[in-house]
Structures are given as structure tokens and as C-alpha cells.
């Protein structure tokens, strides 16, 4: 999040359809918004039960070439069987023709020697730490020795199921003939993310024979796995999957709207979502140390982006302050009684410190400055809510805070601002999304309380980024 620089302004037509489509369900003949109940997750109840394979389910009859018959292969094969069951039920409603299962499944060990390695999609599996769909022979393959065990160890077994669902999404693209060979890879990848999200909703609805997932920490972990395998460097020519914000957005489209929403993902739709958001580091790190001066500049910017009749006062001597109608919420506190934002700069800076994850294959959290800045922004949005006579305690308060933080975030990317020498950098949204999944402080009310669903917290932030204040008002009034 560097200092503000002069850049060309590109008009951004917001993707209103993305945020409106599928946002209602019928109840007793009335159209009811899926966001009416903040404790629901895209219309589903927030659950806290088990996530993972169901107990006492007979193993699938599917086999993988070169498999070892172990637990990892069994999990992957059951996932393939279950994803196929989903598409057998839903394919005909969205696509012409008949659903055709993949022709072949291949398992390998990335630890094998060159002599022991196999061939997958014309390439050697020697040190191939990957899972993939091969269009050449309509097959899906996976590394059972490193990739899938690491996914399980870091994010749980449902992360492996998510990987398989994503790869099967590529098979659906081929089956339905909805992408061409020369279509941008990022379109294929985000569409596959979306198809995986549609499948995960089916599991969350309790319709899967093999798996179950709760809509709190279970779904949070699946999204965290999606974040971990994001494109961390947008300037790398090999970056073809999308940022964490983009990938999670694609999964959420599928989870909320089903496969029909995924069909709308193309390069135009992706560019529309990107708008004026920074897509390159321009040779810089993208990090801007959190200091009192940087927060002063941010507060100036916020006064222009989200003006209030009475600006809050700021204290930088710590987050512990006496407040008659609020509590301290480290590292930043908002006190409604005196309209003050109190910050523990050291604590906020620690939250916003980027860590070197070069040796971590799948980092649980994306670290960086904006993980701290977005919390400061969210406390400012509580002052905005106070000026509008909105409740400052409760689930909708926290989701409004996340949504308005999304509004402020995208406006920080705009040039020509009169106040506030600070701007958005590539990667900042990923840091915000990771923080919202991890602890949700940027989606909390004045007491620091938030909804248990990271999906809902990120969805609120995404609504602000893509839809603006009008969407925040409509969803969380």
C-alpha cells in the first residue's frame, strides 16, 4: 500500500449483475434476500458440525492407474465419485448434451525416482507436485505423496475434495464445449473455481453421500486453501489462476448462484471485476510500513472517500481507552461515546508485517500491510455508521463494516484524490481477504464480535469492492 501516485483514470462499470443475480429465495411467495439473516451463509444456515468424509460410507468402485491403495488415493477417488454424482444431477439443467464422466484417473508419487515416474498428459510425473485435468485423454491425475497430503495437513481433507472438484470443473468445460483451446487460461481456471464452489454448496446442503462440510470453519478452511494457491505475483508470466480475491470471488459466485453463474465468467467479466484495481507491483514490494504518519494519511483519505458530518478524533497511544458505550478491540478501538479511534500502532504494525513464506508450500495466511490497514479502515466505518444512526452492535454492523471497508479499498486505488498520500497496491485485497477468513476483525462490530462464517465476511467485503455503497445499504440495512 504505497504512497499515492498520479495514474491514468479508467472508468469502471461495476458488475451489478454479479452482485444481484441469485440474491433472492422465495418464501411463502415473497422474494426474500439471502442477506436478510446475517447469520446465514448465502441463504444456508451457519453450521458448526463436522467437515470431511462421512463415516461408514462404502468405498467407491473407481480405480486410479498407478494407485497405491492408500488413504490419500481413497480420499481422491471418493471425491471424484461424489463430484461426478453432482454433475450427473445438474449437468442437464445448464448444458446441452449428456454428462460424460472422465475416462481415466491417474495417481503418482512426486517422490518417485525418474525410473519409477509415470507419464501424465505427455509429461513425466517426476517431481510433479500437482493435480490436473488433461484434455488430451479426458483424465484427472494427482500427486498422492506431497500435494494432497500437504493440503490435508494444512487445510483439512475437504481441501483435497475442493482440488478434485476444481479439476473436474475443467472436465465439464471440455464436456460442454464452453471454452476454446486459445481462451485465456485465467478464464478456464476461475470458471473451474466457480464450478467447485457450486459443488461445495451441494455438499453444504447435505446432499453428498461421501462428504459433509459446515458453513463456518469448514468452509473457511476450503476458502483459505483457495487463497493459498493464488497467484502471489501478478507480474509473473506464469500467473494464470488469479489473485486470492479473484479466486475466492469465483468460488463464491458458484456457491451462491450455482453452475449457471459460472457460465458468465469470461475475460470481459474478469476485467470488469478488476476495474481499476492495481494489477502490477511496478517493480515495488507493494508494502507501506504502518506508522502514525501513514495512518494520518489514511485518515485524510478516508475523510474524502467516506465523509461524515463529524470527523472522528484519533489517538495513537494505544487501543485501550475508557469508553462508556464500547470495549477495547486490539489493535484498533472505536469509541462511539466520544467518536474516537484509538490505535496501538505497534500491534497494528505487527498485524501488517509481511512474513517470508518462501519455504512454506501452502501458507495458511497471506500477510502484509493491508491486513493491518483494513482493520483501521473498518473502525472508521463504525464512525460512518454512527453518523447515519445505524446500530453499532450486532452481526449486520460487522458485515456493514466489511462492506464499507471494501468501498474504501477500491476508492483508494483511484487517482486525483485531494487528501491522503496513500494508495492501494497489488496484493492488498488478498491480504484483506486472508485476514477476514482468519479472524474477521475487519468485519466486527464495536465490541469486536463478528459472524462465524468467513465466507460471509469476505462476501460482504467483496460486495463493497464490486458494488459500492448502494450494495452495502441494500444488503445490510
Coordinates of C-alpha atoms in Angstrom, one line a residue:
X1 CA 0.0 0.0 0.0
X2 CA 2.4 2.7 -1.2
X3 CA 2.1 6.5 -1.4
X4 CA -0.3 8.0 -3.9
X5 CA 1.0 8.4 -7.4
X6 CA -0.6 10.0 -10.4
X7 CA -2.0 7.4 -12.7
X8 CA -4.4 7.4 -15.6
X9 CA -8.1 7.0 -14.6
X10 CA -10.0 4.3 -16.3
X11 CA -13.8 4.4 -15.9
X12 CA -15.0 1.3 -14.2
X13 CA -18.5 0.0 -14.9
X14 CA -19.3 -2.0 -11.8
X15 CA -20.5 -5.6 -12.2
X16 CA -24.0 -5.1 -10.9
X17 CA -25.3 -8.4 -12.3
X18 CA -22.6 -10.3 -10.4
X19 CA -23.9 -9.0 -7.1
X20 CA -27.7 -9.2 -7.9
X21 CA -28.1 -12.5 -9.7
X22 CA -29.3 -15.2 -7.4
X23 CA -29.6 -13.0 -4.4
X24 CA -33.2 -13.9 -3.5
X25 CA -35.1 -17.0 -2.5
X26 CA -38.8 -17.4 -2.4
X27 CA -40.5 -17.8 1.0
X28 CA -44.3 -18.1 1.1
X29 CA -44.5 -16.4 -2.3
X30 CA -42.3 -13.5 -1.3
X31 CA -38.8 -12.7 -2.7
X32 CA -36.5 -12.7 0.4
X33 CA -32.9 -11.6 0.2
X34 CA -30.4 -14.3 1.1
X35 CA -28.6 -11.5 3.1
X36 CA -31.6 -10.7 5.4
X37 CA -30.2 -13.0 8.0
X38 CA -26.6 -12.1 8.7
X39 CA -26.0 -15.5 10.4
X40 CA -26.8 -17.4 7.2
X41 CA -24.2 -18.2 4.5
X42 CA -25.6 -17.4 1.1
X43 CA -29.0 -18.4 2.3
X44 CA -27.8 -21.5 4.2
X45 CA -27.7 -21.8 8.0
X46 CA -24.4 -21.3 9.7
X47 CA -23.4 -24.7 11.0
X48 CA -20.5 -25.9 13.1
X49 CA -20.7 -29.6 12.7
X50 CA -18.2 -32.0 11.2
X51 CA -16.4 -31.4 7.9
X52 CA -14.8 -34.2 5.9
X53 CA -15.7 -37.8 4.8
X54 CA -18.9 -39.2 6.2
X55 CA -18.5 -42.3 8.4
X56 CA -19.3 -45.8 7.3
X57 CA -19.6 -45.0 3.6
X58 CA -18.6 -47.9 1.3
X59 CA -15.5 -47.0 -0.8
X60 CA -16.0 -46.1 -4.4
X61 CA -15.5 -48.7 -7.1
X62 CA -13.4 -46.3 -9.1
X63 CA -9.7 -47.1 -9.5
X64 CA -6.7 -45.0 -10.4
X65 CA -3.9 -46.1 -12.6
X66 CA -0.7 -46.5 -10.6
X67 CA -2.5 -46.0 -7.3
X68 CA -1.1 -47.4 -4.1
X69 CA -4.5 -48.2 -2.5
X70 CA -3.7 -45.9 0.4
X71 CA -5.8 -43.3 2.3
X72 CA -4.9 -40.4 0.0
X73 CA -5.9 -42.2 -3.1
X74 CA -9.1 -43.4 -1.4
X75 CA -10.0 -39.8 -0.5
X76 CA -9.3 -38.6 -4.0
X77 CA -11.3 -41.4 -5.6
X78 CA -14.3 -40.8 -3.3
X79 CA -14.1 -37.2 -4.2
X80 CA -14.2 -38.0 -8.0
X81 CA -17.2 -40.3 -7.4
X82 CA -19.0 -37.6 -5.4
X83 CA -18.3 -34.8 -7.9
X84 CA -19.5 -37.0 -10.7
X85 CA -22.7 -37.6 -8.8
X86 CA -23.2 -33.9 -8.5
X87 CA -22.8 -33.3 -12.2
X88 CA -24.9 -36.3 -13.1
X89 CA -27.7 -34.5 -11.3
X90 CA -27.0 -30.9 -12.5
X91 CA -25.3 -31.1 -15.9
X92 CA -28.5 -31.3 -18.0
X93 CA -30.0 -28.2 -16.3
X94 CA -27.2 -26.0 -17.5
X95 CA -25.7 -27.6 -20.6
X96 CA -26.8 -29.2 -23.8
X97 CA -26.0 -32.9 -24.4
X98 CA -25.3 -35.6 -21.8
X99 CA -22.8 -35.6 -19.0
X100 CA -19.8 -37.8 -19.7
X101 CA -17.5 -38.9 -16.8
X102 CA -13.8 -38.6 -17.2
X103 CA -12.2 -41.5 -18.9
X104 CA -9.2 -42.1 -16.7
X105 CA -7.8 -41.4 -13.3
X106 CA -4.0 -41.4 -12.6
X107 CA -2.2 -41.3 -9.3
X108 CA 1.6 -40.8 -8.8
X109 CA 4.2 -40.0 -6.2
X110 CA 6.2 -36.9 -6.7
X111 CA 8.9 -38.6 -4.6
X112 CA 9.4 -41.4 -7.1
X113 CA 12.7 -41.6 -9.0
X114 CA 12.9 -40.8 -12.7
X115 CA 12.8 -44.5 -13.4
X116 CA 9.6 -45.0 -11.3
X117 CA 7.8 -42.0 -12.6
X118 CA 4.8 -42.2 -14.9
X119 CA 3.6 -40.1 -17.8
X120 CA 0.6 -37.8 -17.4
X121 CA -0.7 -35.7 -20.2
X122 CA 2.6 -36.3 -22.2
X123 CA 4.7 -35.2 -19.3
X124 CA 6.8 -37.1 -16.7
X125 CA 5.4 -37.1 -13.2
X126 CA 9.0 -36.9 -11.8
X127 CA 8.8 -34.3 -9.1
X128 CA 5.4 -33.2 -10.4
X129 CA 3.7 -31.8 -7.3
X130 CA 0.3 -31.1 -8.9
X131 CA -3.2 -32.2 -9.6
X132 CA -4.6 -31.5 -13.1
X133 CA -7.1 -32.3 -15.8
X134 CA -5.8 -33.5 -19.1
X135 CA -7.9 -32.6 -22.1
X136 CA -5.9 -34.8 -24.4
X137 CA -7.3 -38.0 -22.9
X138 CA -10.1 -36.7 -20.6
X139 CA -8.2 -37.7 -17.5
X140 CA -7.6 -36.4 -14.0
X141 CA -4.4 -37.0 -12.1
X142 CA -2.9 -36.1 -8.7
X143 CA 0.3 -36.4 -6.7
X144 CA -0.6 -38.6 -3.7
X145 CA 2.8 -38.2 -2.0
X146 CA 3.3 -34.4 -1.5
X147 CA 0.5 -32.2 -2.8
X148 CA -2.6 -33.9 -1.4
X149 CA -1.1 -34.8 2.0
X150 CA 0.1 -31.2 2.4
X151 CA -3.4 -29.9 1.6
X152 CA -4.9 -32.2 4.1
X153 CA -2.4 -31.4 6.8
X154 CA -2.7 -27.6 6.3
X155 CA -6.4 -27.2 5.5
X156 CA -8.2 -30.5 6.1
X157 CA -9.5 -33.2 3.9
X158 CA -12.1 -31.1 2.3
X159 CA -9.3 -29.0 0.7
X160 CA -8.4 -32.2 -1.3
X161 CA -12.1 -32.6 -2.3
X162 CA -12.0 -28.9 -3.4
X163 CA -8.9 -29.6 -5.6
X164 CA -10.6 -32.5 -7.2
X165 CA -13.8 -30.5 -7.8
X166 CA -11.8 -27.8 -9.4
X167 CA -10.1 -30.2 -11.8
X168 CA -13.4 -31.8 -12.6
X169 CA -14.6 -28.3 -13.5
X170 CA -12.1 -28.4 -16.4
X171 CA -13.6 -31.7 -17.5
X172 CA -17.0 -30.0 -17.5
X173 CA -15.7 -27.2 -19.7
X174 CA -14.5 -29.8 -22.1
X175 CA -17.7 -31.9 -21.9
X176 CA -19.9 -28.8 -22.5
X177 CA -17.6 -27.3 -25.1
X178 CA -17.8 -23.9 -23.4
X179 CA -14.1 -22.9 -23.7
X180 CA -11.7 -23.0 -26.6
X181 CA -8.1 -24.0 -26.6
X182 CA -7.0 -20.5 -27.1
X183 CA -9.2 -18.9 -24.5
X184 CA -7.2 -17.2 -21.7
X185 CA -6.1 -19.7 -19.1
X186 CA -7.4 -17.4 -16.3
X187 CA -10.9 -17.8 -17.6
X188 CA -10.7 -21.5 -17.5
X189 CA -9.2 -21.5 -14.0
X190 CA -11.7 -19.1 -12.5
X191 CA -14.6 -20.9 -14.2
X192 CA -13.3 -24.2 -12.7
X193 CA -13.1 -22.5 -9.2
X194 CA -16.7 -21.4 -9.7
X195 CA -17.9 -25.0 -10.6
X196 CA -16.1 -26.2 -7.5
X197 CA -18.0 -23.6 -5.4
X198 CA -21.3 -24.9 -6.9
X199 CA -20.4 -28.4 -5.9
X200 CA -19.4 -27.3 -2.4
X201 CA -22.8 -25.8 -1.9
X202 CA -24.4 -29.1 -2.7
X203 CA -22.2 -30.7 -0.1
X204 CA -23.1 -28.0 2.4
X205 CA -26.8 -28.7 1.8
X206 CA -26.2 -32.2 3.0
X207 CA -26.8 -33.8 -0.4
X208 CA -23.5 -35.6 -0.7
X209 CA -23.2 -39.3 0.0
X210 CA -19.5 -39.1 0.8
X211 CA -18.8 -35.8 2.4
X212 CA -20.1 -33.1 4.7
X213 CA -18.9 -29.5 5.4
X214 CA -20.0 -27.0 7.9
X215 CA -20.5 -23.4 6.8
X216 CA -18.3 -21.9 9.5
X217 CA -14.7 -23.2 10.0
X218 CA -15.2 -26.0 7.4
X219 CA -16.0 -23.6 4.6
X220 CA -13.4 -21.1 5.9
X221 CA -10.7 -23.7 5.5
X222 CA -11.7 -24.6 1.9
X223 CA -11.6 -20.9 1.0
X224 CA -8.2 -20.5 2.8
X225 CA -6.8 -23.3 0.7
X226 CA -8.0 -21.4 -2.4
X227 CA -6.2 -18.3 -1.1
X228 CA -3.0 -20.3 -0.5
X229 CA -2.7 -21.4 -4.2
X230 CA -3.4 -17.9 -5.6
X231 CA -1.1 -16.0 -8.0
X232 CA 1.0 -14.2 -5.5
X233 CA 3.0 -12.2 -8.1
X234 CA 0.8 -10.7 -10.8
X235 CA 3.9 -9.7 -12.8
X236 CA 4.9 -13.4 -13.2
X237 CA 4.0 -14.6 -16.7
X238 CA 3.1 -17.9 -15.1
X239 CA 0.4 -16.2 -13.0
X240 CA -2.7 -17.7 -14.7
X241 CA -5.1 -18.6 -11.8
X242 CA -5.9 -15.2 -10.5
X243 CA -5.4 -13.4 -7.2
X244 CA -6.9 -14.7 -3.9
X245 CA -9.6 -12.0 -4.2
X246 CA -10.4 -13.2 -7.7
X247 CA -10.3 -16.9 -6.9
X248 CA -12.5 -16.6 -3.8
X249 CA -14.9 -14.4 -5.8
X250 CA -15.2 -17.1 -8.4
X251 CA -15.9 -19.8 -5.7
X252 CA -18.5 -17.6 -4.1
X253 CA -20.3 -17.0 -7.4
X254 CA -20.6 -20.7 -7.8
X255 CA -21.6 -21.3 -4.2
X256 CA -24.3 -18.6 -4.3
X257 CA -25.6 -18.9 -7.9
X258 CA -24.7 -22.4 -8.9
X259 CA -23.3 -23.5 -12.3
X260 CA -25.4 -21.0 -14.2
X261 CA -23.4 -18.2 -12.6
X262 CA -20.1 -19.8 -13.7
X263 CA -21.1 -19.8 -17.4
X264 CA -21.0 -16.0 -17.2
X265 CA -17.3 -15.9 -16.4
X266 CA -15.2 -14.8 -19.3
X267 CA -12.4 -12.3 -19.9
X268 CA -14.8 -9.4 -20.1
X269 CA -16.4 -10.4 -16.8
X270 CA -13.0 -10.8 -15.1
X271 CA -11.8 -7.4 -16.4
X272 CA -15.0 -5.9 -15.2
X273 CA -14.3 -7.3 -11.7
X274 CA -10.8 -6.0 -11.8
X275 CA -11.8 -2.5 -12.9
X276 CA -9.1 0.0 -11.7
X277 CA -7.7 -2.3 -9.1
X278 CA -3.9 -2.5 -9.4
X279 CA -2.6 -5.5 -11.3
X280 CA 1.1 -5.0 -11.1
X281 CA 3.8 -4.2 -8.5
X282 CA 5.7 -2.0 -11.0
X283 CA 8.9 -3.2 -9.5
X284 CA 8.0 -2.3 -5.9
X285 CA 7.1 -4.5 -3.0
X286 CA 3.6 -3.1 -2.5
X287 CA 4.3 -2.8 1.2
X288 CA 4.0 0.5 3.1
X289 CA 5.0 0.4 6.8
X290 CA 2.3 1.1 9.3
X291 CA 3.3 4.2 11.2
X292 CA 1.5 7.1 12.8
X293 CA 2.2 9.2 9.7
X294 CA 0.8 6.6 7.4
X295 CA -2.3 6.3 9.5
X296 CA -2.7 10.1 9.4
X297 CA -2.5 10.0 5.6
X298 CA -5.0 7.1 5.5
X299 CA -7.4 9.0 7.8
X300 CA -7.2 12.0 5.5
X301 CA -8.0 9.8 2.5
X302 CA -11.0 8.2 4.4
X303 CA -12.4 11.7 5.2
X304 CA -12.7 12.2 1.4
X305 CA -13.7 8.7 0.4
X306 CA -16.4 8.2 3.1
X307 CA -17.1 11.7 4.5
X308 CA -19.1 12.1 7.7
X309 CA -20.7 15.2 9.2
X310 CA -18.4 14.9 12.3
X311 CA -15.0 13.5 11.7
X312 CA -13.7 11.1 14.4
X313 CA -10.8 12.1 16.5
X314 CA -7.7 9.9 16.5
X315 CA -5.4 8.7 19.3
X316 CA -2.2 6.8 18.6
X317 CA -1.2 6.0 22.2
X318 CA -2.8 2.5 22.4
X319 CA -6.1 0.8 21.8
X320 CA -7.1 0.6 25.5
X321 CA -9.3 3.6 26.2
X322 CA -12.1 4.4 28.6
X323 CA -15.4 4.2 26.7
X324 CA -18.8 4.3 28.2
X325 CA -20.5 2.5 25.3
X326 CA -17.8 0.4 23.8
X327 CA -15.0 -2.0 24.5
X328 CA -11.3 -2.1 23.6
X329 CA -10.6 -4.1 20.4
X330 CA -6.9 -4.5 19.9
X331 CA -5.1 -3.2 17.9
X332 CA -7.7 -0.6 17.0
X333 CA -10.7 0.6 19.0
X334 CA -13.7 2.8 18.1
X335 CA -15.5 4.5 20.9
X336 CA -18.9 5.8 19.9
X337 CA -19.3 8.0 23.0
X338 CA -16.6 10.4 22.0
X339 CA -16.3 9.4 18.4
X340 CA -12.6 8.4 18.8
X341 CA -10.5 5.8 17.0
X342 CA -7.6 4.7 19.3
X343 CA -4.8 2.7 17.8
X344 CA -2.0 0.6 19.2
X345 CA 0.5 1.3 16.4
X346 CA 2.9 -1.4 17.4
X347 CA 0.2 -4.0 17.4
X348 CA -1.3 -2.9 14.1
X349 CA 2.1 -2.8 12.5
X350 CA 2.8 -6.4 13.7
X351 CA -0.5 -7.4 12.1
X352 CA 0.5 -5.7 8.9
X353 CA 4.0 -7.2 8.7
X354 CA 4.7 -9.3 5.7
X355 CA 6.4 -12.6 6.5
X356 CA 8.7 -14.6 4.2
X357 CA 6.7 -17.6 3.1
X358 CA 9.3 -18.8 0.5
X359 CA 9.8 -22.1 2.4
X360 CA 6.1 -22.6 3.2
X361 CA 4.5 -24.5 0.3
X362 CA 0.9 -23.6 1.3
X363 CA 0.8 -20.6 3.7
X364 CA -2.2 -20.5 5.9
X365 CA -2.4 -16.7 5.8
X366 CA -1.4 -14.0 3.4
X367 CA 0.5 -11.4 5.3
X368 CA 1.2 -7.8 4.6
X369 CA 0.5 -4.2 5.4
X370 CA -3.2 -4.2 4.3
X371 CA -4.0 -6.9 6.8
X372 CA -3.5 -4.0 9.3
X373 CA -4.7 -1.1 7.3
X374 CA -8.1 -2.7 6.6
X375 CA -8.8 -3.1 10.3
X376 CA -8.1 0.6 10.8
X377 CA -10.5 1.4 7.9
X378 CA -13.2 -0.8 9.4
X379 CA -13.1 1.1 12.7
X380 CA -13.5 4.3 10.7
X381 CA -16.6 2.8 9.0
X382 CA -18.1 2.4 12.5
X383 CA -17.9 6.2 12.8
X384 CA -19.6 6.4 9.5
X385 CA -22.4 4.1 10.7
X386 CA -22.8 6.2 13.9
X387 CA -23.3 9.3 11.8
X388 CA -26.0 7.5 9.9
X389 CA -27.8 6.5 13.2
X390 CA -27.2 2.8 12.4
X391 CA -26.8 0.1 15.1
X392 CA -23.2 -0.3 16.2
X393 CA -23.7 -3.7 17.8
X394 CA -24.7 -6.9 16.0
X395 CA -23.9 -9.1 13.1
X396 CA -25.1 -6.6 10.4
X397 CA -23.0 -3.9 11.9
X398 CA -19.9 -6.0 11.4
X399 CA -20.8 -7.0 7.9
X400 CA -21.6 -3.4 7.0
X401 CA -18.1 -2.5 8.3
X402 CA -16.6 -5.1 6.0
X403 CA -18.7 -3.9 3.1
X404 CA -17.8 -0.2 3.6
X405 CA -14.2 -1.2 4.0
X406 CA -14.5 -2.8 0.6
X407 CA -15.9 0.5 -0.7
X408 CA -13.0 2.5 0.8
X409 CA -10.5 -0.1 -0.5
X410 CA -11.4 0.3 -4.2
X411 CA -11.6 4.1 -3.9
X412 CA -8.0 4.0 -2.5
X413 CA -7.0 2.8 -6.0
X414 CA -8.4 5.9 -7.6
X415 CA -6.1 8.8 -8.5
X416 CA -6.7 12.6 -8.2
X417 CA -7.8 12.4 -4.5
X418 CA -7.4 15.8 -2.8
X419 CA -6.3 14.4 0.6
X420 CA -4.3 11.4 1.8
X421 CA -0.9 10.5 0.4
X422 CA -1.6 6.7 0.3
X423 CA -2.9 4.3 -2.4
X424 CA -3.8 0.7 -3.0
X425 CA -1.2 -1.8 -4.2
X426 CA -1.4 -5.1 -6.0
X427 CA -1.8 -7.8 -3.4
X428 CA -3.6 -5.7 -0.8
X429 CA -7.0 -7.2 -1.5
X430 CA -5.5 -10.7 -1.0
X431 CA -4.2 -9.6 2.4
X432 CA -7.6 -8.3 3.4
X433 CA -9.4 -11.5 2.3
X434 CA -7.0 -13.6 4.2
X435 CA -7.5 -11.6 7.4
X436 CA -11.3 -11.7 7.0
X437 CA -11.1 -15.5 6.8
X438 CA -8.6 -15.8 9.7
X439 CA -10.2 -13.7 12.4
X440 CA -12.7 -11.3 10.9
X441 CA -11.7 -8.3 13.0
X442 CA -12.3 -6.1 9.9
X443 CA -15.9 -7.4 9.9
X444 CA -16.6 -6.9 13.6
X445 CA -18.9 -4.6 15.4
X446 CA -18.0 -2.0 18.1
X447 CA -17.5 -4.9 20.6
X448 CA -15.2 -6.8 18.3
X449 CA -17.8 -9.5 17.6
X450 CA -18.2 -11.0 14.1
X451 CA -20.2 -13.7 12.4
X452 CA -18.6 -17.1 12.4
X453 CA -18.6 -17.5 8.6
X454 CA -15.5 -16.3 6.9
X455 CA -17.4 -16.8 3.6
X456 CA -20.0 -14.2 4.7
X457 CA -17.3 -11.8 5.9
X458 CA -15.4 -12.0 2.6
X459 CA -18.6 -11.8 0.7
X460 CA -19.5 -8.5 2.4
X461 CA -16.1 -7.0 1.7
X462 CA -16.4 -8.2 -2.0
X463 CA -19.8 -6.6 -2.2
X464 CA -18.3 -3.3 -1.2
X465 CA -15.4 -3.6 -3.7
X466 CA -17.6 -4.5 -6.6
X467 CA -20.9 -2.9 -5.8
X468 CA -20.2 0.3 -3.8
X469 CA -22.2 1.9 -1.0
X470 CA -25.5 1.2 -2.6
X471 CA -24.9 -2.5 -2.4
X472 CA -23.9 -2.2 1.3
X473 CA -27.0 -0.3 2.1
X474 CA -29.3 -2.7 0.2
X475 CA -27.8 -5.8 1.8
X476 CA -27.2 -4.7 5.4
X477 CA -29.8 -2.0 6.1

